[in-house]
Amino acid sequence: MGAHVLIVEDEANIRKILSTMLQAEGYETSESENLSGAKEQLRARSPDVILSDLRLGREDGIFLLKWLRDEGIATPFIILTAHGTVDSAVDAMKQGAFDYLSKPFDRTELVRVLKKAVLTGQYQNHSAVKTWSTNASQFPMVGTNEKMQKIGVLIDKVAPTDSTVLITGESGTGKELIAQALHERSLRVKAPFIKINCAAIPGPLMESELFGYERGAFTGAVSSKPGRFELADGGTFFLDEVAEMSVEMQVKLLRVLQDKSFERVGGIRTLTVDVRLITATNKDLDAEVKAGRFRSDLFYRLNVVPISLPPLRERAGDIPLLVAYFVNKFSEKLKKPAPTVSPETLELLLQFPWPGNIRQLENVIERLIVMNETKAISPDQLPDEILEFEEERFYATQGGTLKEQVREATRRIEKRAIEEALLETGSNVTQAARKLNISRKGLQLKMKELGFR
Ligand SMILES: Nc1ncnc2c1ncn2[C@@H]1O[C@H](COP(=O)(O)OP(=O)(O)OP(=O)(O)O)[C@@H](O)[C@H]1O
Ligand SMILES: [Mg+2]
């Protein structure tokens, strides 16, 4: 993941342990032993999460939290509390801390909370929706993924040229969006953007769709009609699902590419057009050529500038941004207040493999917003396919028997409940026990068993 965590802790030992632990988990860390050091680091570079001790010598971690919020910095802030400082942890939560961890913290708990904090931070960061191309656009392409950034640079470079572009990528990865962006950023922007989907048009109709026809060319051709190539004159022609084109049509298309001219069906006049051609396919066109289904000479003509879009699961880091973007988009469209998305929900969205890519994510969010009446989207609002996937993944990755897993889950819930009861009662075991509806002795035993000190 590579998120950056700033550790603020006065005890050098704990600082080192935390830092080593987090680096082993793939985090980048920086350290500070006091408030002034932390502020200095924060001014230089903002981390994704801050992990701060509550007691820093004679200083107080909450001051750092207050300072941050006064400066308008919303970085998720996690408090580390030692026994006896739980009251202050409550205070910290009121001041807007993301969560607290009591010492001695266990590694899985620490990593779990951190992961959630990083996600939340990324999600909050969407206010400036990060698009991956430098030009402002009517079709914003959201994401900060490195591959997509490179594609963004490529688009800005290729758009103003007349080069033919072949866009490949799984269904729903944004191929059409790229084609539109190329047109929008080209010198042809004022001329039409015409598209045709080869898979949607029956073979026999394809020729007249593309090239038009003259009156009387076939039964029913009562008047002449221009084809889409003519309509696109001066502009951009987007040929979607090009792998579905018949070999016969491939030959005709090749000719248009070679001499920019063609005849309408039933026509004798040769027409000349000036179009920029962009094609797209979710098939491996190279393999289609090898299998003899696609002409290699046409392939080379189309594949002048190839753009290959990675599936969403290979750029899962963009999911929080995309979610934020779609939540806002559909809330605006439906004139509803935009809900937040809980970190647990984001985590599930992040783990889902998205076979239908961005289109599927977009549809899921649209449905959520349509149905939603709450302030925060929780996991139970997600569609079954995502919840079921998560369940299967859980059993597949957790290992251990079902019984062990249930025991572990119970242990975590108990631990959390006890922590909360202690927090609320200022660590008064008697009162906490009453809150939890167990005996004082029972609570003490439980606390020992769960490793409380
Ligand atoms: N990076 C992105 N940021 C925002 N929206 C995106 C992004 N990529 C795709 N979308 C949106 O996702 C949806 C699917 O994109 P698009 O239609 O371009 O995909 P496609 O690859 O052409 O899919 P198909 O193969 O099914 O035709 C569209 O509504 C598009 O606006
Ligand atoms: Mg498409």
PDB file of N, CA and C in Angstrom, residues 300-385:
ATOM      1  N   TYR A 300      -2.479  -3.434 -38.354  1.00  0.00           N
ATOM      2  CA  TYR A 300      -1.342  -2.508 -38.265  1.00  0.00           C
ATOM      3  C   TYR A 300      -1.761  -1.070 -38.525  1.00  0.00           C
ATOM      4  N   ARG A 301      -2.747  -0.892 -39.383  1.00  0.00           N
ATOM      5  CA  ARG A 301      -3.251   0.456 -39.659  1.00  0.00           C
ATOM      6  C   ARG A 301      -3.970   1.041 -38.441  1.00  0.00           C
ATOM      7  N   LEU A 302      -4.670   0.169 -37.711  1.00  0.00           N
ATOM      8  CA  LEU A 302      -5.441   0.648 -36.556  1.00  0.00           C
ATOM      9  C   LEU A 302      -4.565   0.852 -35.324  1.00  0.00           C
ATOM     10  N   ASN A 303      -3.551   0.024 -35.226  1.00  0.00           N
ATOM     11  CA  ASN A 303      -2.744  -0.027 -34.003  1.00  0.00           C
ATOM     12  C   ASN A 303      -1.581   0.962 -34.020  1.00  0.00           C
ATOM     13  N   VAL A 304      -1.784   2.149 -34.571  1.00  0.00           N
ATOM     14  CA  VAL A 304      -0.690   3.114 -34.649  1.00  0.00           C
ATOM     15  C   VAL A 304      -0.314   3.594 -33.246  1.00  0.00           C
ATOM     16  N   VAL A 305      -1.325   4.052 -32.498  1.00  0.00           N
ATOM     17  CA  VAL A 305      -1.086   4.401 -31.095  1.00  0.00           C
ATOM     18  C   VAL A 305      -1.966   3.488 -30.244  1.00  0.00           C
ATOM     19  N   PRO A 306      -1.383   2.468 -29.619  1.00  0.00           N
ATOM     20  CA  PRO A 306      -2.205   1.589 -28.784  1.00  0.00           C
ATOM     21  C   PRO A 306      -2.345   2.174 -27.376  1.00  0.00           C
ATOM     22  N   ILE A 307      -3.553   2.098 -26.840  1.00  0.00           N
ATOM     23  CA  ILE A 307      -3.772   2.487 -25.442  1.00  0.00           C
ATOM     24  C   ILE A 307      -4.455   1.306 -24.775  1.00  0.00           C
ATOM     25  N   SER A 308      -3.801   0.735 -23.776  1.00  0.00           N
ATOM     26  CA  SER A 308      -4.390  -0.430 -23.141  1.00  0.00           C
ATOM     27  C   SER A 308      -4.780  -0.089 -21.702  1.00  0.00           C
ATOM     28  N   LEU A 309      -6.077  -0.194 -21.421  1.00  0.00           N
ATOM     29  CA  LEU A 309      -6.592   0.206 -20.107  1.00  0.00           C
ATOM     30  C   LEU A 309      -6.540  -0.960 -19.126  1.00  0.00           C
ATOM     31  N   PRO A 310      -5.913  -0.769 -17.965  1.00  0.00           N
ATOM     32  CA  PRO A 310      -5.879  -1.859 -16.994  1.00  0.00           C
ATOM     33  C   PRO A 310      -7.257  -2.065 -16.361  1.00  0.00           C
ATOM     34  N   PRO A 311      -7.595  -3.328 -16.032  1.00  0.00           N
ATOM     35  CA  PRO A 311      -8.863  -3.553 -15.335  1.00  0.00           C
ATOM     36  C   PRO A 311      -8.842  -2.863 -13.960  1.00  0.00           C
ATOM     37  N   LEU A 312     -10.029  -2.609 -13.433  1.00  0.00           N
ATOM     38  CA  LEU A 312     -10.128  -1.877 -12.168  1.00  0.00           C
ATOM     39  C   LEU A 312      -9.394  -2.590 -11.034  1.00  0.00           C
ATOM     40  N   ARG A 313      -9.427  -3.946 -11.036  1.00  0.00           N
ATOM     41  CA  ARG A 313      -8.778  -4.654  -9.926  1.00  0.00           C
ATOM     42  C   ARG A 313      -7.268  -4.426  -9.920  1.00  0.00           C
ATOM     43  N   GLU A 314      -6.708  -3.998 -11.050  1.00  0.00           N
ATOM     44  CA  GLU A 314      -5.275  -3.691 -11.071  1.00  0.00           C
ATOM     45  C   GLU A 314      -4.996  -2.232 -10.737  1.00  0.00           C
ATOM     46  N   ARG A 315      -6.039  -1.468 -10.481  1.00  0.00           N
ATOM     47  CA  ARG A 315      -5.853  -0.091 -10.002  1.00  0.00           C
ATOM     48  C   ARG A 315      -6.821   0.178  -8.858  1.00  0.00           C
ATOM     49  N   ALA A 316      -6.890  -0.818  -7.953  1.00  0.00           N
ATOM     50  CA  ALA A 316      -7.851  -0.742  -6.851  1.00  0.00           C
ATOM     51  C   ALA A 316      -7.612   0.501  -5.990  1.00  0.00           C
ATOM     52  N   GLY A 317      -6.399   1.004  -6.001  1.00  0.00           N
ATOM     53  CA  GLY A 317      -6.085   2.213  -5.224  1.00  0.00           C
ATOM     54  C   GLY A 317      -6.947   3.392  -5.648  1.00  0.00           C
ATOM     55  N   ASP A 318      -7.495   3.361  -6.853  1.00  0.00           N
ATOM     56  CA  ASP A 318      -8.346   4.456  -7.327  1.00  0.00           C
ATOM     57  C   ASP A 318      -9.788   4.318  -6.862  1.00  0.00           C
ATOM     58  N   ILE A 319     -10.115   3.155  -6.253  1.00  0.00           N
ATOM     59  CA  ILE A 319     -11.515   2.921  -5.891  1.00  0.00           C
ATOM     60  C   ILE A 319     -12.074   3.987  -4.932  1.00  0.00           C
ATOM     61  N   PRO A 320     -11.354   4.361  -3.849  1.00  0.00           N
ATOM     62  CA  PRO A 320     -11.933   5.386  -2.969  1.00  0.00           C
ATOM     63  C   PRO A 320     -12.270   6.682  -3.710  1.00  0.00           C
ATOM     64  N   LEU A 321     -11.376   7.100  -4.590  1.00  0.00           N
ATOM     65  CA  LEU A 321     -11.629   8.323  -5.367  1.00  0.00           C
ATOM     66  C   LEU A 321     -12.838   8.166  -6.277  1.00  0.00           C
ATOM     67  N   LEU A 322     -12.900   7.023  -6.955  1.00  0.00           N
ATOM     68  CA  LEU A 322     -14.019   6.784  -7.867  1.00  0.00           C
ATOM     69  C   LEU A 322     -15.334   6.733  -7.102  1.00  0.00           C
ATOM     70  N   VAL A 323     -15.294   6.081  -5.923  1.00  0.00           N
ATOM     71  CA  VAL A 323     -16.507   5.998  -5.102  1.00  0.00           C
ATOM     72  C   VAL A 323     -16.956   7.407  -4.728  1.00  0.00           C
ATOM     73  N   ALA A 324     -16.010   8.202  -4.247  1.00  0.00           N
ATOM     74  CA  ALA A 324     -16.344   9.571  -3.844  1.00  0.00           C
ATOM     75  C   ALA A 324     -16.922  10.347  -5.034  1.00  0.00           C
ATOM     76  N   TYR A 325     -16.292  10.159  -6.185  1.00  0.00           N
ATOM     77  CA  TYR A 325     -16.731  10.875  -7.387  1.00  0.00           C
ATOM     78  C   TYR A 325     -18.162  10.484  -7.763  1.00  0.00           C
ATOM     79  N   PHE A 326     -18.434   9.167  -7.766  1.00  0.00           N
ATOM     80  CA  PHE A 326     -19.768   8.712  -8.164  1.00  0.00           C
ATOM     81  C   PHE A 326     -20.826   9.053  -7.098  1.00  0.00           C
ATOM     82  N   VAL A 327     -20.438   8.979  -5.809  1.00  0.00           N
ATOM     83  CA  VAL A 327     -21.386   9.349  -4.749  1.00  0.00           C
ATOM     84  C   VAL A 327     -21.826  10.794  -4.961  1.00  0.00           C
ATOM     85  N   ASN A 328     -20.862  11.668  -5.220  1.00  0.00           N
ATOM     86  CA  ASN A 328     -21.217  13.073  -5.432  1.00  0.00           C
ATOM     87  C   ASN A 328     -22.029  13.265  -6.698  1.00  0.00           C
ATOM     88  N   LYS A 329     -21.598  12.571  -7.749  1.00  0.00           N
ATOM     89  CA  LYS A 329     -22.264  12.723  -9.033  1.00  0.00           C
ATOM     90  C   LYS A 329     -23.746  12.344  -8.926  1.00  0.00           C
ATOM     91  N   PHE A 330     -24.011  11.153  -8.332  1.00  0.00           N
ATOM     92  CA  PHE A 330     -25.402  10.705  -8.300  1.00  0.00           C
ATOM     93  C   PHE A 330     -26.215  11.451  -7.248  1.00  0.00           C
ATOM     94  N   SER A 331     -25.574  11.875  -6.163  1.00  0.00           N
ATOM     95  CA  SER A 331     -26.312  12.652  -5.168  1.00  0.00           C
ATOM     96  C   SER A 331     -26.767  13.964  -5.792  1.00  0.00           C
ATOM     97  N   GLU A 332     -25.870  14.583  -6.544  1.00  0.00           N
ATOM     98  CA  GLU A 332     -26.225  15.832  -7.202  1.00  0.00           C
ATOM     99  C   GLU A 332     -27.374  15.603  -8.184  1.00  0.00           C
ATOM    100  N   LYS A 333     -27.214  14.533  -8.959  1.00  0.00           N
ATOM    101  CA  LYS A 333     -28.195  14.240  -9.985  1.00  0.00           C
ATOM    102  C   LYS A 333     -29.577  13.989  -9.364  1.00  0.00           C
ATOM    103  N   LEU A 334     -29.594  13.301  -8.225  1.00  0.00           N
ATOM    104  CA  LEU A 334     -30.864  12.951  -7.589  1.00  0.00           C
ATOM    105  C   LEU A 334     -31.288  14.003  -6.571  1.00  0.00           C
ATOM    106  N   LYS A 335     -30.491  15.072  -6.482  1.00  0.00           N
ATOM    107  CA  LYS A 335     -30.762  16.164  -5.550  1.00  0.00           C
ATOM    108  C   LYS A 335     -30.947  15.656  -4.124  1.00  0.00           C
ATOM    109  N   LYS A 336     -30.027  14.787  -3.717  1.00  0.00           N
ATOM    110  CA  LYS A 336     -30.039  14.274  -2.344  1.00  0.00           C
ATOM    111  C   LYS A 336     -28.744  14.721  -1.689  1.00  0.00           C
ATOM    112  N   PRO A 337     -28.736  14.884  -0.356  1.00  0.00           N
ATOM    113  CA  PRO A 337     -27.454  15.192   0.283  1.00  0.00           C
ATOM    114  C   PRO A 337     -26.504  13.998   0.133  1.00  0.00           C
ATOM    115  N   ALA A 338     -25.231  14.273  -0.150  1.00  0.00           N
ATOM    116  CA  ALA A 338     -24.289  13.170  -0.356  1.00  0.00           C
ATOM    117  C   ALA A 338     -23.952  12.503   0.968  1.00  0.00           C
ATOM    118  N   PRO A 339     -24.183  11.178   1.065  1.00  0.00           N
ATOM    119  CA  PRO A 339     -23.830  10.477   2.293  1.00  0.00           C
ATOM    120  C   PRO A 339     -22.318  10.229   2.339  1.00  0.00           C
ATOM    121  N   THR A 340     -21.798   9.920   3.530  1.00  0.00           N
ATOM    122  CA  THR A 340     -20.416   9.446   3.577  1.00  0.00           C
ATOM    123  C   THR A 340     -20.474   7.937   3.365  1.00  0.00           C
ATOM    124  N   VAL A 341     -19.312   7.328   3.199  1.00  0.00           N
ATOM    125  CA  VAL A 341     -19.246   5.886   3.016  1.00  0.00           C
ATOM    126  C   VAL A 341     -18.369   5.365   4.144  1.00  0.00           C
ATOM    127  N   SER A 342     -18.891   4.447   4.936  1.00  0.00           N
ATOM    128  CA  SER A 342     -18.132   4.003   6.102  1.00  0.00           C
ATOM    129  C   SER A 342     -16.859   3.283   5.649  1.00  0.00           C
ATOM    130  N   PRO A 343     -15.805   3.334   6.482  1.00  0.00           N
ATOM    131  CA  PRO A 343     -14.553   2.655   6.114  1.00  0.00           C
ATOM    132  C   PRO A 343     -14.767   1.167   5.857  1.00  0.00           C
ATOM    133  N   GLU A 344     -15.692   0.538   6.606  1.00  0.00           N
ATOM    134  CA  GLU A 344     -15.949  -0.894   6.402  1.00  0.00           C
ATOM    135  C   GLU A 344     -16.511  -1.138   5.000  1.00  0.00           C
ATOM    136  N   THR A 345     -17.399  -0.231   4.580  1.00  0.00           N
ATOM    137  CA  THR A 345     -17.980  -0.367   3.245  1.00  0.00           C
ATOM    138  C   THR A 345     -16.896  -0.199   2.183  1.00  0.00           C
ATOM    139  N   LEU A 346     -16.068   0.822   2.379  1.00  0.00           N
ATOM    140  CA  LEU A 346     -14.987   1.055   1.419  1.00  0.00           C
ATOM    141  C   LEU A 346     -14.074  -0.157   1.316  1.00  0.00           C
ATOM    142  N   GLU A 347     -13.813  -0.760   2.484  1.00  0.00           N
ATOM    143  CA  GLU A 347     -12.923  -1.917   2.489  1.00  0.00           C
ATOM    144  C   GLU A 347     -13.501  -3.031   1.623  1.00  0.00           C
ATOM    145  N   LEU A 348     -14.812  -3.258   1.729  1.00  0.00           N
ATOM    146  CA  LEU A 348     -15.441  -4.298   0.914  1.00  0.00           C
ATOM    147  C   LEU A 348     -15.388  -3.934  -0.576  1.00  0.00           C
ATOM    148  N   LEU A 349     -15.623  -2.673  -0.855  1.00  0.00           N
ATOM    149  CA  LEU A 349     -15.594  -2.238  -2.262  1.00  0.00           C
ATOM    150  C   LEU A 349     -14.189  -2.394  -2.833  1.00  0.00           C
ATOM    151  N   LEU A 350     -13.221  -2.207  -1.955  1.00  0.00           N
ATOM    152  CA  LEU A 350     -11.817  -2.290  -2.361  1.00  0.00           C
ATOM    153  C   LEU A 350     -11.394  -3.715  -2.657  1.00  0.00           C
ATOM    154  N   GLN A 351     -11.996  -4.663  -1.934  1.00  0.00           N
ATOM    155  CA  GLN A 351     -11.574  -6.045  -2.099  1.00  0.00           C
ATOM    156  C   GLN A 351     -12.292  -6.772  -3.224  1.00  0.00           C
ATOM    157  N   PHE A 352     -13.403  -6.226  -3.639  1.00  0.00           N
ATOM    158  CA  PHE A 352     -14.184  -6.879  -4.683  1.00  0.00           C
ATOM    159  C   PHE A 352     -13.426  -6.824  -6.013  1.00  0.00           C
ATOM    160  N   PRO A 353     -13.449  -7.921  -6.807  1.00  0.00           N
ATOM    161  CA  PRO A 353     -12.632  -7.936  -8.038  1.00  0.00           C
ATOM    162  C   PRO A 353     -13.219  -7.172  -9.237  1.00  0.00           C
ATOM    163  N   TRP A 354     -14.451  -6.717  -9.171  1.00  0.00           N
ATOM    164  CA  TRP A 354     -15.065  -5.882 -10.212  1.00  0.00           C
ATOM    165  C   TRP A 354     -14.890  -6.414 -11.629  1.00  0.00           C
ATOM    166  N   PRO A 355     -15.514  -7.557 -11.940  1.00  0.00           N
ATOM    167  CA  PRO A 355     -15.415  -8.085 -13.302  1.00  0.00           C
ATOM    168  C   PRO A 355     -15.974  -7.101 -14.338  1.00  0.00           C
ATOM    169  N   GLY A 356     -16.947  -6.286 -13.957  1.00  0.00           N
ATOM    170  CA  GLY A 356     -17.514  -5.307 -14.886  1.00  0.00           C
ATOM    171  C   GLY A 356     -16.851  -3.941 -14.775  1.00  0.00           C
ATOM    172  N   ASN A 357     -15.748  -3.912 -14.035  1.00  0.00           N
ATOM    173  CA  ASN A 357     -14.908  -2.714 -13.929  1.00  0.00           C
ATOM    174  C   ASN A 357     -15.657  -1.448 -13.506  1.00  0.00           C
ATOM    175  N   ILE A 358     -15.256  -0.296 -14.072  1.00  0.00           N
ATOM    176  CA  ILE A 358     -15.784   0.969 -13.567  1.00  0.00           C
ATOM    177  C   ILE A 358     -17.285   1.098 -13.817  1.00  0.00           C
ATOM    178  N   ARG A 359     -17.737   0.536 -14.934  1.00  0.00           N
ATOM    179  CA  ARG A 359     -19.170   0.599 -15.190  1.00  0.00           C
ATOM    180  C   ARG A 359     -19.948  -0.086 -14.055  1.00  0.00           C
ATOM    181  N   GLN A 360     -19.452  -1.245 -13.603  1.00  0.00           N
ATOM    182  CA  GLN A 360     -20.128  -1.981 -12.532  1.00  0.00           C
ATOM    183  C   GLN A 360     -20.094  -1.177 -11.227  1.00  0.00           C
ATOM    184  N   LEU A 361     -18.923  -0.604 -10.931  1.00  0.00           N
ATOM    185  CA  LEU A 361     -18.807   0.215  -9.722  1.00  0.00           C
ATOM    186  C   LEU A 361     -19.782   1.397  -9.798  1.00  0.00           C
ATOM    187  N   GLU A 362     -19.829   2.024 -10.949  1.00  0.00           N
ATOM    188  CA  GLU A 362     -20.719   3.165 -11.137  1.00  0.00           C
ATOM    189  C   GLU A 362     -22.176   2.755 -10.906  1.00  0.00           C
ATOM    190  N   ASN A 363     -22.568   1.592 -11.453  1.00  0.00           N
ATOM    191  CA  ASN A 363     -23.944   1.121 -11.277  1.00  0.00           C
ATOM    192  C   ASN A 363     -24.259   0.805  -9.819  1.00  0.00           C
ATOM    193  N   VAL A 364     -23.283   0.191  -9.130  1.00  0.00           N
ATOM    194  CA  VAL A 364     -23.502  -0.143  -7.716  1.00  0.00           C
ATOM    195  C   VAL A 364     -23.716   1.140  -6.912  1.00  0.00           C
ATOM    196  N   ILE A 365     -22.884   2.150  -7.162  1.00  0.00           N
ATOM    197  CA  ILE A 365     -23.011   3.397  -6.403  1.00  0.00           C
ATOM    198  C   ILE A 365     -24.327   4.105  -6.750  1.00  0.00           C
ATOM    199  N   GLU A 366     -24.690   4.077  -8.006  1.00  0.00           N
ATOM    200  CA  GLU A 366     -25.953   4.726  -8.380  1.00  0.00           C
ATOM    201  C   GLU A 366     -27.123   4.098  -7.618  1.00  0.00           C
ATOM    202  N   ARG A 367     -27.122   2.751  -7.595  1.00  0.00           N
ATOM    203  CA  ARG A 367     -28.207   2.061  -6.909  1.00  0.00           C
ATOM    204  C   ARG A 367     -28.188   2.386  -5.408  1.00  0.00           C
ATOM    205  N   LEU A 368     -26.988   2.449  -4.822  1.00  0.00           N
ATOM    206  CA  LEU A 368     -26.870   2.788  -3.402  1.00  0.00           C
ATOM    207  C   LEU A 368     -27.475   4.157  -3.120  1.00  0.00           C
ATOM    208  N   ILE A 369     -27.150   5.110  -3.972  1.00  0.00           N
ATOM    209  CA  ILE A 369     -27.619   6.475  -3.736  1.00  0.00           C
ATOM    210  C   ILE A 369     -29.134   6.567  -3.944  1.00  0.00           C
ATOM    211  N   VAL A 370     -29.633   5.856  -4.932  1.00  0.00           N
ATOM    212  CA  VAL A 370     -31.077   5.864  -5.157  1.00  0.00           C
ATOM    213  C   VAL A 370     -31.811   5.340  -3.924  1.00  0.00           C
ATOM    214  N   MET A 371     -31.295   4.227  -3.370  1.00  0.00           N
ATOM    215  CA  MET A 371     -31.972   3.574  -2.254  1.00  0.00           C
ATOM    216  C   MET A 371     -31.704   4.246  -0.915  1.00  0.00           C
ATOM    217  N   ASN A 372     -30.584   4.930  -0.809  1.00  0.00           N
ATOM    218  CA  ASN A 372     -30.108   5.359   0.504  1.00  0.00           C
ATOM    219  C   ASN A 372     -30.958   6.458   1.149  1.00  0.00           C
ATOM    220  N   GLU A 373     -31.201   6.278   2.464  1.00  0.00           N
ATOM    221  CA  GLU A 373     -31.860   7.321   3.240  1.00  0.00           C
ATOM    222  C   GLU A 373     -31.009   7.670   4.452  1.00  0.00           C
ATOM    223  N   THR A 374     -29.809   7.131   4.541  1.00  0.00           N
ATOM    224  CA  THR A 374     -28.978   7.322   5.727  1.00  0.00           C
ATOM    225  C   THR A 374     -27.864   8.325   5.460  1.00  0.00           C
ATOM    226  N   LYS A 375     -27.169   8.687   6.558  1.00  0.00           N
ATOM    227  CA  LYS A 375     -26.083   9.653   6.414  1.00  0.00           C
ATOM    228  C   LYS A 375     -24.789   8.976   6.016  1.00  0.00           C
ATOM    229  N   ALA A 376     -24.665   7.702   6.373  1.00  0.00           N
ATOM    230  CA  ALA A 376     -23.424   6.985   6.054  1.00  0.00           C
ATOM    231  C   ALA A 376     -23.758   5.618   5.484  1.00  0.00           C
ATOM    232  N   ILE A 377     -23.177   5.310   4.335  1.00  0.00           N
ATOM    233  CA  ILE A 377     -23.442   4.022   3.697  1.00  0.00           C
ATOM    234  C   ILE A 377     -22.721   2.922   4.476  1.00  0.00           C
ATOM    235  N   SER A 378     -23.486   1.937   4.957  1.00  0.00           N
ATOM    236  CA  SER A 378     -22.876   0.840   5.713  1.00  0.00           C
ATOM    237  C   SER A 378     -22.862  -0.425   4.848  1.00  0.00           C
ATOM    238  N   PRO A 379     -22.015  -1.411   5.237  1.00  0.00           N
ATOM    239  CA  PRO A 379     -21.864  -2.605   4.406  1.00  0.00           C
ATOM    240  C   PRO A 379     -23.174  -3.304   4.069  1.00  0.00           C
ATOM    241  N   ASP A 380     -24.149  -3.292   5.008  1.00  0.00           N
ATOM    242  CA  ASP A 380     -25.378  -4.041   4.738  1.00  0.00           C
ATOM    243  C   ASP A 380     -26.174  -3.466   3.575  1.00  0.00           C
ATOM    244  N   GLN A 381     -25.814  -2.257   3.138  1.00  0.00           N
ATOM    245  CA  GLN A 381     -26.519  -1.673   1.998  1.00  0.00           C
ATOM    246  C   GLN A 381     -25.956  -2.155   0.658  1.00  0.00           C
ATOM    247  N   LEU A 382     -24.820  -2.843   0.733  1.00  0.00           N
ATOM    248  CA  LEU A 382     -24.169  -3.290  -0.508  1.00  0.00           C
ATOM    249  C   LEU A 382     -24.928  -4.444  -1.143  1.00  0.00           C
ATOM    250  N   PRO A 383     -24.826  -4.579  -2.449  1.00  0.00           N
ATOM    251  CA  PRO A 383     -25.516  -5.691  -3.118  1.00  0.00           C
ATOM    252  C   PRO A 383     -24.946  -7.047  -2.705  1.00  0.00           C
ATOM    253  N   ASP A 384     -25.799  -8.067  -2.816  1.00  0.00           N
ATOM    254  CA  ASP A 384     -25.428  -9.412  -2.375  1.00  0.00           C
ATOM    255  C   ASP A 384     -24.132  -9.910  -2.984  1.00  0.00           C
ATOM    256  N   GLU A 385     -23.913  -9.616  -4.282  1.00  0.00           N
ATOM    257  CA  GLU A 385     -22.735 -10.197  -4.918  1.00  0.00           C
ATOM    258  C   GLU A 385     -21.456  -9.760  -4.200  1.00  0.00           C
TER     259      GLU A 385
END
